[in-house]
mmCIF file of C-alpha atoms and ligand atoms in Angstrom:
data_model
loop_
_atom_site.group_PDB
_atom_site.id
_atom_site.type_symbol
_atom_site.label_atom_id
_atom_site.label_comp_id
_atom_site.label_asym_id
_atom_site.label_seq_id
_atom_site.Cartn_x
_atom_site.Cartn_y
_atom_site.Cartn_z
ATOM 1 C CA MET A 795 45.042 -31.105 27.124
ATOM 2 C CA GLY A 796 43.870 -27.296 27.558
ATOM 3 C CA HIS A 797 44.440 -27.286 31.480
ATOM 4 C CA GLN A 798 47.676 -25.241 31.168
ATOM 5 C CA VAL A 799 45.707 -22.928 29.092
ATOM 6 C CA ARG A 800 42.631 -22.857 31.656
ATOM 7 C CA ASP A 801 45.141 -22.431 34.453
ATOM 8 C CA LEU A 802 46.312 -19.206 32.543
ATOM 9 C CA ALA A 803 42.389 -18.349 32.497
ATOM 10 C CA ARG A 804 42.501 -18.728 35.996
ATOM 11 C CA GLU A 805 45.237 -16.431 36.745
ATOM 12 C CA LEU A 806 43.790 -14.240 34.237
ATOM 13 C CA LYS A 807 40.755 -13.765 36.415
ATOM 14 C CA ARG A 808 42.892 -13.593 39.834
ATOM 15 C CA PHE A 809 44.452 -10.672 37.715
ATOM 16 C CA LEU A 810 41.391 -8.920 36.649
ATOM 17 C CA ALA A 811 40.223 -9.039 39.869
ATOM 18 C CA ALA A 812 43.400 -7.280 41.005
ATOM 19 C CA GLN A 813 42.496 -4.917 38.482
ATOM 20 C CA ASP A 814 39.212 -3.751 40.014
ATOM 21 C CA GLU A 815 41.121 -2.789 43.108
ATOM 22 C CA ASP A 816 43.794 -0.358 41.286
ATOM 23 C CA GLU A 817 40.611 1.163 39.515
ATOM 24 C CA PHE A 818 38.592 1.507 42.797
ATOM 25 C CA LEU A 819 42.118 3.075 44.060
ATOM 26 C CA LEU A 820 42.515 5.327 40.780
ATOM 27 C CA THR A 821 38.981 6.924 41.304
ATOM 28 C CA ALA A 822 39.556 7.461 44.536
ATOM 29 C CA ALA A 823 42.339 9.556 43.968
ATOM 30 C CA PRO A 824 41.099 11.874 40.855
ATOM 31 C CA SER A 825 43.732 14.236 41.094
ATOM 32 C CA ARG A 826 45.849 11.618 39.342
ATOM 33 C CA ALA A 827 43.467 11.431 36.612
ATOM 34 C CA ALA A 828 43.434 15.312 36.497
ATOM 35 C CA ALA A 829 46.934 15.909 36.210
ATOM 36 C CA VAL A 830 46.442 14.907 32.701
ATOM 37 C CA ALA A 831 44.369 16.544 29.740
ATOM 38 C CA PRO A 832 40.655 15.660 29.294
ATOM 39 C CA ALA A 833 39.364 12.749 27.261
ATOM 40 C CA ALA A 834 39.126 12.704 23.634
ATOM 41 C CA SER A 835 35.606 13.632 23.258
ATOM 42 C CA SER A 836 35.141 9.946 21.651
ATOM 43 C CA LYS A 837 36.895 6.976 21.632
ATOM 44 C CA THR A 838 36.187 6.155 17.936
ATOM 45 C CA VAL A 839 37.787 7.673 15.132
ATOM 46 C CA PRO A 840 35.168 8.964 12.749
ATOM 47 C CA GLY A 841 35.488 7.352 9.503
ATOM 48 C CA SER A 842 38.852 5.225 8.250
ATOM 49 C CA LEU A 843 41.681 6.502 7.828
ATOM 50 C CA PRO A 844 43.372 6.178 4.356
ATOM 51 C CA PRO A 845 45.893 3.762 3.922
ATOM 52 C CA MET A 846 49.453 5.119 4.772
ATOM 53 C CA ALA A 847 51.070 5.942 1.555
ATOM 54 C CA GLN A 848 54.208 3.485 0.791
ATOM 55 C CA ASP A 849 57.318 5.379 1.159
ATOM 56 C CA SER A 850 60.237 4.600 -0.422
ATOM 57 C CA THR A 851 62.087 5.295 2.318
ATOM 58 C CA LEU A 852 61.037 1.868 3.366
ATOM 59 C CA GLU A 853 62.824 0.022 0.824
ATOM 60 C CA VAL A 854 65.133 -2.135 2.683
ATOM 61 C CA ASP A 855 67.931 -4.158 2.138
ATOM 62 C CA PHE A 856 66.343 -7.416 4.298
ATOM 63 C CA PRO A 857 66.521 -10.267 2.019
ATOM 64 C CA ARG A 858 63.276 -12.425 1.666
ATOM 65 C CA ALA A 859 63.343 -16.085 3.418
ATOM 66 C CA ALA A 860 61.156 -19.262 1.890
ATOM 67 C CA ALA A 861 58.537 -20.025 4.909
ATOM 68 C CA VAL A 862 58.459 -23.291 6.666
ATOM 69 C CA GLN A 863 55.372 -25.106 7.888
ATOM 70 C CA PRO A 864 55.113 -25.678 11.768
ATOM 71 C CA ALA A 865 55.409 -29.391 13.035
ATOM 72 C CA ALA A 866 51.768 -31.116 12.850
ATOM 73 C CA THR A 867 50.350 -32.562 16.220
ATOM 74 C CA SER A 868 46.639 -33.740 16.256
ATOM 75 C CA GLN A 869 44.563 -31.685 14.468
ATOM 76 C CA GLU A 870 42.085 -31.824 17.555
ATOM 77 C CA ASP A 871 44.331 -30.968 20.056
ATOM 78 C CA LEU A 872 45.703 -27.862 18.436
ATOM 79 C CA THR A 873 42.166 -26.703 17.534
ATOM 80 C CA VAL A 874 40.839 -26.969 21.336
ATOM 81 C CA LYS A 875 44.121 -24.879 22.379
ATOM 82 C CA LYS A 876 43.720 -22.662 19.839
ATOM 83 C CA ALA A 877 40.063 -21.839 20.583
ATOM 84 C CA ASP A 878 41.289 -21.544 24.805
ATOM 85 C CA LYS A 879 44.031 -18.901 23.752
ATOM 86 C CA THR A 880 41.532 -17.160 21.872
ATOM 87 C CA ARG A 881 39.282 -16.362 24.252
ATOM 88 C CA SER A 882 41.891 -15.854 26.878
ATOM 89 C CA LEU A 883 43.342 -13.533 24.895
ATOM 90 C CA ASP A 884 40.317 -11.818 23.554
ATOM 91 C CA GLU A 885 38.698 -11.284 27.230
ATOM 92 C CA LEU A 886 42.339 -9.697 28.185
ATOM 93 C CA ALA A 887 41.895 -7.412 25.232
ATOM 94 C CA GLN A 888 38.417 -6.127 26.229
ATOM 95 C CA VAL A 889 40.081 -5.174 29.743
ATOM 96 C CA ILE A 890 42.453 -3.502 27.874
ATOM 97 C CA LYS A 891 40.427 -1.542 25.986
ATOM 98 C CA SER A 892 38.880 -0.114 29.144
ATOM 99 C CA CYS A 893 41.645 -0.084 31.466
ATOM 100 C CA THR A 894 42.107 3.177 33.335
ATOM 101 C CA ARG A 895 44.781 2.267 35.765
ATOM 102 C CA CYS A 896 47.343 4.865 34.496
ATOM 103 C CA PRO A 897 46.607 8.280 33.102
ATOM 104 C CA LEU A 898 47.135 7.571 29.347
ATOM 105 C CA GLY A 899 43.795 6.089 29.485
ATOM 106 C CA ALA A 900 42.190 9.678 29.625
ATOM 107 C CA THR A 901 44.037 10.854 26.507
ATOM 108 C CA ARG A 902 43.881 7.638 24.403
ATOM 109 C CA LEU A 903 41.843 7.349 21.166
ATOM 110 C CA ASN A 904 41.929 3.410 21.308
ATOM 111 C CA ALA A 905 43.917 1.214 22.966
ATOM 112 C CA VAL A 906 46.108 -1.095 21.140
ATOM 113 C CA PRO A 907 45.978 -4.446 22.531
ATOM 114 C CA GLY A 908 48.285 -6.072 19.910
ATOM 115 C CA GLU A 909 46.924 -9.049 17.294
ATOM 116 C CA GLY A 910 48.433 -11.961 15.406
ATOM 117 C CA ASN A 911 48.670 -15.572 15.718
ATOM 118 C CA VAL A 912 47.850 -16.844 18.693
ATOM 119 C CA ASN A 913 49.725 -20.011 18.290
ATOM 120 C CA ALA A 914 52.809 -17.858 16.656
ATOM 121 C CA ASP A 915 56.263 -19.020 17.660
ATOM 122 C CA VAL A 916 57.490 -15.513 17.255
ATOM 123 C CA MET A 917 56.247 -12.504 18.732
ATOM 124 C CA PHE A 918 57.285 -8.896 18.542
ATOM 125 C CA VAL A 919 56.672 -6.130 21.399
ATOM 126 C CA GLY A 920 57.412 -2.567 20.915
ATOM 127 C CA GLU A 921 57.640 0.199 23.106
ATOM 128 C CA GLY A 922 53.692 1.726 22.564
ATOM 129 C CA PRO A 923 51.224 2.834 20.256
ATOM 130 C CA GLY A 924 51.922 6.133 18.006
ATOM 131 C CA PHE A 925 49.716 8.245 16.081
ATOM 132 C CA ASP A 926 48.267 5.598 13.727
ATOM 133 C CA GLU A 927 47.502 2.825 16.058
ATOM 134 C CA ASP A 928 46.059 5.020 18.762
ATOM 135 C CA ARG A 929 43.772 5.815 15.457
ATOM 136 C CA GLN A 930 43.301 2.389 14.373
ATOM 137 C CA GLY A 931 43.677 0.602 17.311
ATOM 138 C CA ARG A 932 46.204 -2.050 15.774
ATOM 139 C CA PRO A 933 49.822 -1.998 16.719
ATOM 140 C CA PHE A 934 52.456 -1.196 14.282
ATOM 141 C CA VAL A 935 50.745 0.470 10.759
ATOM 142 C CA GLY A 936 51.948 3.421 10.458
ATOM 143 C CA ARG A 937 55.893 3.857 8.999
ATOM 144 C CA ALA A 938 57.548 1.730 11.520
ATOM 145 C CA GLY A 939 54.834 -0.583 11.054
ATOM 146 C CA GLN A 940 55.841 -0.840 7.279
ATOM 147 C CA LEU A 941 59.201 -1.500 8.139
ATOM 148 C CA LEU A 942 58.319 -4.069 10.556
ATOM 149 C CA ASP A 943 56.109 -5.919 8.163
ATOM 150 C CA LYS A 944 59.476 -6.436 5.962
ATOM 151 C CA MET A 945 61.527 -7.572 8.516
ATOM 152 C CA ILE A 946 58.755 -9.947 8.992
ATOM 153 C CA ALA A 947 58.893 -10.936 5.575
ATOM 154 C CA ALA A 948 62.735 -11.158 5.425
ATOM 155 C CA MET A 949 62.601 -13.996 8.143
ATOM 156 C CA GLY A 950 60.020 -15.945 5.685
ATOM 157 C CA LEU A 951 57.183 -15.339 7.588
ATOM 158 C CA ALA A 952 53.985 -13.667 7.409
ATOM 159 C CA ARG A 953 52.521 -10.686 9.696
ATOM 160 C CA GLU A 954 49.586 -12.936 10.431
ATOM 161 C CA GLN A 955 51.895 -15.811 11.515
ATOM 162 C CA VAL A 956 53.582 -13.819 14.382
ATOM 163 C CA PHE A 957 51.700 -12.171 17.070
ATOM 164 C CA ILE A 958 52.673 -8.368 17.585
ATOM 165 C CA ALA A 959 52.047 -6.460 20.585
ATOM 166 C CA ASN A 960 53.522 -3.401 22.836
ATOM 167 C CA ILE A 961 54.575 -2.743 26.376
ATOM 168 C CA ALA A 962 52.226 0.381 26.860
ATOM 169 C CA LYS A 963 48.598 -0.365 25.382
ATOM 170 C CA CYS A 964 47.831 3.378 24.763
ATOM 171 C CA HIS A 965 49.456 6.215 22.878
ATOM 172 C CA PRO A 966 52.335 8.235 24.920
ATOM 173 C CA MET A 967 52.331 11.529 23.987
ATOM 174 C CA THR A 968 54.547 14.112 24.713
ATOM 175 C CA ASP A 969 51.901 17.433 24.711
ATOM 176 C CA PRO A 970 48.116 15.201 25.728
ATOM 177 C CA LEU A 971 46.453 18.321 25.235
ATOM 178 C CA HIS A 972 46.941 17.800 21.433
ATOM 179 C CA PRO A 973 46.657 14.357 20.454
ATOM 180 C CA GLU A 974 45.645 15.820 16.353
ATOM 181 C CA LYS A 975 49.581 16.706 16.256
ATOM 182 C CA HIS A 976 52.097 14.583 14.727
ATOM 183 C CA GLY A 977 55.376 14.235 15.970
ATOM 184 C CA ASN A 978 53.750 13.889 19.619
ATOM 185 C CA ASP A 979 54.851 10.267 20.358
ATOM 186 C CA ARG A 980 56.934 9.709 23.352
ATOM 187 C CA ALA A 981 58.651 6.622 25.527
ATOM 188 C CA PRO A 982 56.195 5.450 28.422
ATOM 189 C CA ASN A 983 57.313 6.138 31.784
ATOM 190 C CA ALA A 984 57.892 4.136 34.392
ATOM 191 C CA GLU A 985 54.605 4.054 35.922
ATOM 192 C CA GLU A 986 53.055 3.994 32.681
ATOM 193 C CA ILE A 987 55.225 0.633 31.986
ATOM 194 C CA ALA A 988 54.260 -0.789 35.611
ATOM 195 C CA CYS A 989 50.459 -0.233 34.938
ATOM 196 C CA CYS A 990 50.722 -2.263 31.782
ATOM 197 C CA ARG A 991 53.170 -4.856 32.726
ATOM 198 C CA LYS A 992 50.594 -7.362 33.475
ATOM 199 C CA TYR A 993 48.964 -7.138 30.255
ATOM 200 C CA ILE A 994 52.021 -8.152 28.407
ATOM 201 C CA GLU A 995 53.268 -10.456 30.631
ATOM 202 C CA GLN A 996 49.700 -12.371 30.423
ATOM 203 C CA GLN A 997 49.730 -11.944 26.382
ATOM 204 C CA ILE A 998 53.113 -13.800 26.268
ATOM 205 C CA ALA A 999 52.141 -16.379 28.931
ATOM 206 C CA ILE A 1000 48.818 -17.174 26.873
ATOM 207 C CA ILE A 1001 50.528 -17.539 23.531
ATOM 208 C CA CYS A 1002 53.545 -19.092 24.822
ATOM 209 C CA PRO A 1003 55.551 -18.466 21.748
ATOM 210 C CA LYS A 1004 59.155 -19.664 21.147
ATOM 211 C CA TYR A 1005 60.765 -16.212 20.728
ATOM 212 C CA VAL A 1006 60.033 -13.045 21.714
ATOM 213 C CA ILE A 1007 61.873 -10.184 19.622
ATOM 214 C CA ALA A 1008 62.023 -6.899 21.592
ATOM 215 C CA LEU A 1009 62.047 -3.918 19.635
ATOM 216 C CA GLY A 1010 64.224 -1.153 20.799
ATOM 217 C CA GLY A 1011 65.936 -0.677 24.554
ATOM 218 C CA VAL A 1012 62.331 0.033 25.790
ATOM 219 C CA ALA A 1013 60.918 -3.615 25.545
ATOM 220 C CA ALA A 1014 63.987 -4.892 26.073
ATOM 221 C CA LYS A 1015 64.805 -3.403 29.052
ATOM 222 C CA ALA A 1016 60.887 -3.911 30.314
ATOM 223 C CA LEU A 1017 61.195 -7.809 29.493
ATOM 224 C CA ILE A 1018 65.095 -8.719 30.032
ATOM 225 C CA GLY A 1019 66.659 -5.896 32.652
ATOM 226 C CA ASP A 1020 68.026 -2.668 32.751
ATOM 227 C CA ALA A 1021 71.456 -3.665 31.300
ATOM 228 C CA GLY A 1022 72.150 0.223 30.599
ATOM 229 C CA SER A 1023 71.763 0.083 26.994
ATOM 230 C CA LEU A 1024 70.243 -1.784 23.963
ATOM 231 C CA GLY A 1025 73.939 -3.065 22.932
ATOM 232 C CA ALA A 1026 74.804 -4.488 26.202
ATOM 233 C CA LEU A 1027 71.326 -6.778 25.634
ATOM 234 C CA ARG A 1028 71.361 -7.566 21.765
ATOM 235 C CA GLY A 1029 73.206 -10.119 19.861
ATOM 236 C CA LYS A 1030 72.263 -13.352 22.674
ATOM 237 C CA PHE A 1031 69.235 -15.255 23.870
ATOM 238 C CA HIS A 1032 67.785 -14.685 27.253
ATOM 239 C CA ASN A 1033 65.604 -17.005 29.382
ATOM 240 C CA LEU A 1034 62.475 -14.698 30.046
ATOM 241 C CA HIS A 1035 60.935 -14.286 33.427
ATOM 242 C CA LEU A 1036 57.845 -12.877 33.878
ATOM 243 C CA ASP A 1037 57.011 -11.207 37.216
ATOM 244 C CA SER A 1038 53.154 -11.594 37.369
ATOM 245 C CA VAL A 1039 52.784 -15.258 35.842
ATOM 246 C CA GLU A 1040 55.155 -18.380 35.408
ATOM 247 C CA LEU A 1041 55.485 -19.757 31.811
ATOM 248 C CA GLN A 1042 54.308 -23.436 30.986
ATOM 249 C CA LYS A 1043 57.505 -23.783 28.916
ATOM 250 C CA SER A 1044 60.474 -21.767 28.588
ATOM 251 C CA VAL A 1045 60.638 -18.555 26.248
ATOM 252 C CA GLN A 1046 63.611 -17.274 24.637
ATOM 253 C CA ILE A 1047 64.234 -13.585 24.229
ATOM 254 C CA ILE A 1048 66.294 -11.583 21.907
ATOM 255 C CA ALA A 1049 66.221 -7.781 21.581
ATOM 256 C CA THR A 1050 67.309 -5.921 18.477
ATOM 257 C CA PHE A 1051 66.730 -2.104 17.198
ATOM 258 C CA HIS A 1052 63.050 -0.803 16.836
ATOM 259 C CA PRO A 1053 62.088 -0.175 13.481
ATOM 260 C CA ALA A 1054 61.894 3.541 13.913
ATOM 261 C CA ALA A 1055 64.894 3.772 14.934
ATOM 262 C CA LEU A 1056 66.243 2.280 11.438
ATOM 263 C CA LEU A 1057 64.335 4.292 10.058
ATOM 264 C CA ARG A 1058 66.250 7.229 11.452
ATOM 265 C CA ASN A 1059 69.547 5.207 11.193
ATOM 266 C CA PRO A 1060 69.447 2.830 7.975
ATOM 267 C CA ASN A 1061 73.053 1.610 8.482
ATOM 268 C CA TRP A 1062 71.573 -0.239 11.626
ATOM 269 C CA LYS A 1063 69.840 -2.535 9.922
ATOM 270 C CA LYS A 1064 72.671 -5.195 8.954
ATOM 271 C CA ASP A 1065 72.909 -5.455 12.598
ATOM 272 C CA ALA A 1066 69.166 -5.902 13.177
ATOM 273 C CA TRP A 1067 69.645 -8.375 10.424
ATOM 274 C CA GLN A 1068 71.849 -10.552 12.367
ATOM 275 C CA ASP A 1069 69.768 -10.410 15.517
ATOM 276 C CA LEU A 1070 66.826 -11.648 13.169
ATOM 277 C CA GLN A 1071 68.812 -14.474 11.683
ATOM 278 C CA MET A 1072 69.286 -15.820 15.568
ATOM 279 C CA VAL A 1073 66.000 -16.586 15.546
ATOM 280 C CA MET A 1074 65.779 -17.921 12.254
ATOM 281 C CA ASP A 1075 68.543 -20.171 12.798
ATOM 282 C CA LYS A 1076 66.555 -21.556 15.718
ATOM 283 C CA LEU A 1077 63.579 -21.736 13.791
ATOM 284 C CA GLY A 1078 65.069 -23.603 10.964
ATOM 285 C CA LEU A 1079 63.705 -20.669 9.122
ATOM 286 C CA LYS A 1080 65.539 -21.109 5.211
ATOM 287 C CA GLY A 1081 67.911 -17.532 4.807
ATOM 288 C CA ALA A 1082 69.236 -18.444 7.814
ATOM 289 C CA ARG A 1083 72.983 -17.655 7.973
ATOM 290 C CA LYS A 1084 74.815 -20.876 7.429
HETATM 291 N N1 LIG B 2195 56.319 2.004 17.569
HETATM 292 C C1 LIG B 2195 55.885 1.050 18.497
HETATM 293 O O1 LIG B 2195 56.487 0.531 19.403
HETATM 294 N N2 LIG B 2195 54.501 0.233 18.647
HETATM 295 C C2 LIG B 2195 53.766 0.538 17.812
HETATM 296 O O2 LIG B 2195 52.972 -0.168 17.375
HETATM 297 C C3 LIG B 2195 53.794 1.514 16.649
HETATM 298 C C4 LIG B 2195 55.344 2.439 16.889
#
């Protein structure tokens, strides 16, 4: 056991070597980096932010389902595998935190690699960090994150049981000269997604979850393919194929609404709940449709 994860670790090393080349090219072409705002004066946020106030508009009608325990295999196997995966993900997170492959590297406060259970059955992938995530270096910790937590709980899972990441690892801003402004978020563009693609692909390959849930059109199109609209991708499982790495076992992906979209359009929640129930059905989570 462990050889698959070791193969992935080798793959990761090859990827890191390739990235050095990209970094060299970026340094050799400084005009690209100079086109964006100067880097924030510090990469760390002084002091920690107070916890987000609970927002009553986040109260949702996702029913709560009971959690199920994962099937047990040999304890020793699980421990070794987990250590390998944790090491590979930590190494990758370090690379992400010092990444300057695209201009977002110059304007972020903190890169947001992702977090969660390395042996998760379910992985959620959003589009990119927002204001709060940029400050905390953690995915989905703002208002949309509070709703995502409720969606996860409604599935009968805890946040600690799943892995949460984004397509883009740094905060895309409409006005990078004013990172302190609220409402300054935008979706990552094609160049930023291309620069970050290998990171999310490596994360998925290392974790190798049973199901990926793509949150919103950006994540769905990046991972499944551009079928025109989120609606064309929702409502069915797709076999996940990655560009840069081969998966050790088949991973299914399903698309649903981004929690931020659900905050804006609460009447889409019932459709999102249908999507989540499709995954719950497959995992045998209680509370799924009969
Ligand atoms: N929106 C996202 O897509 N990701 C986050 O981490 C937060 C908000």
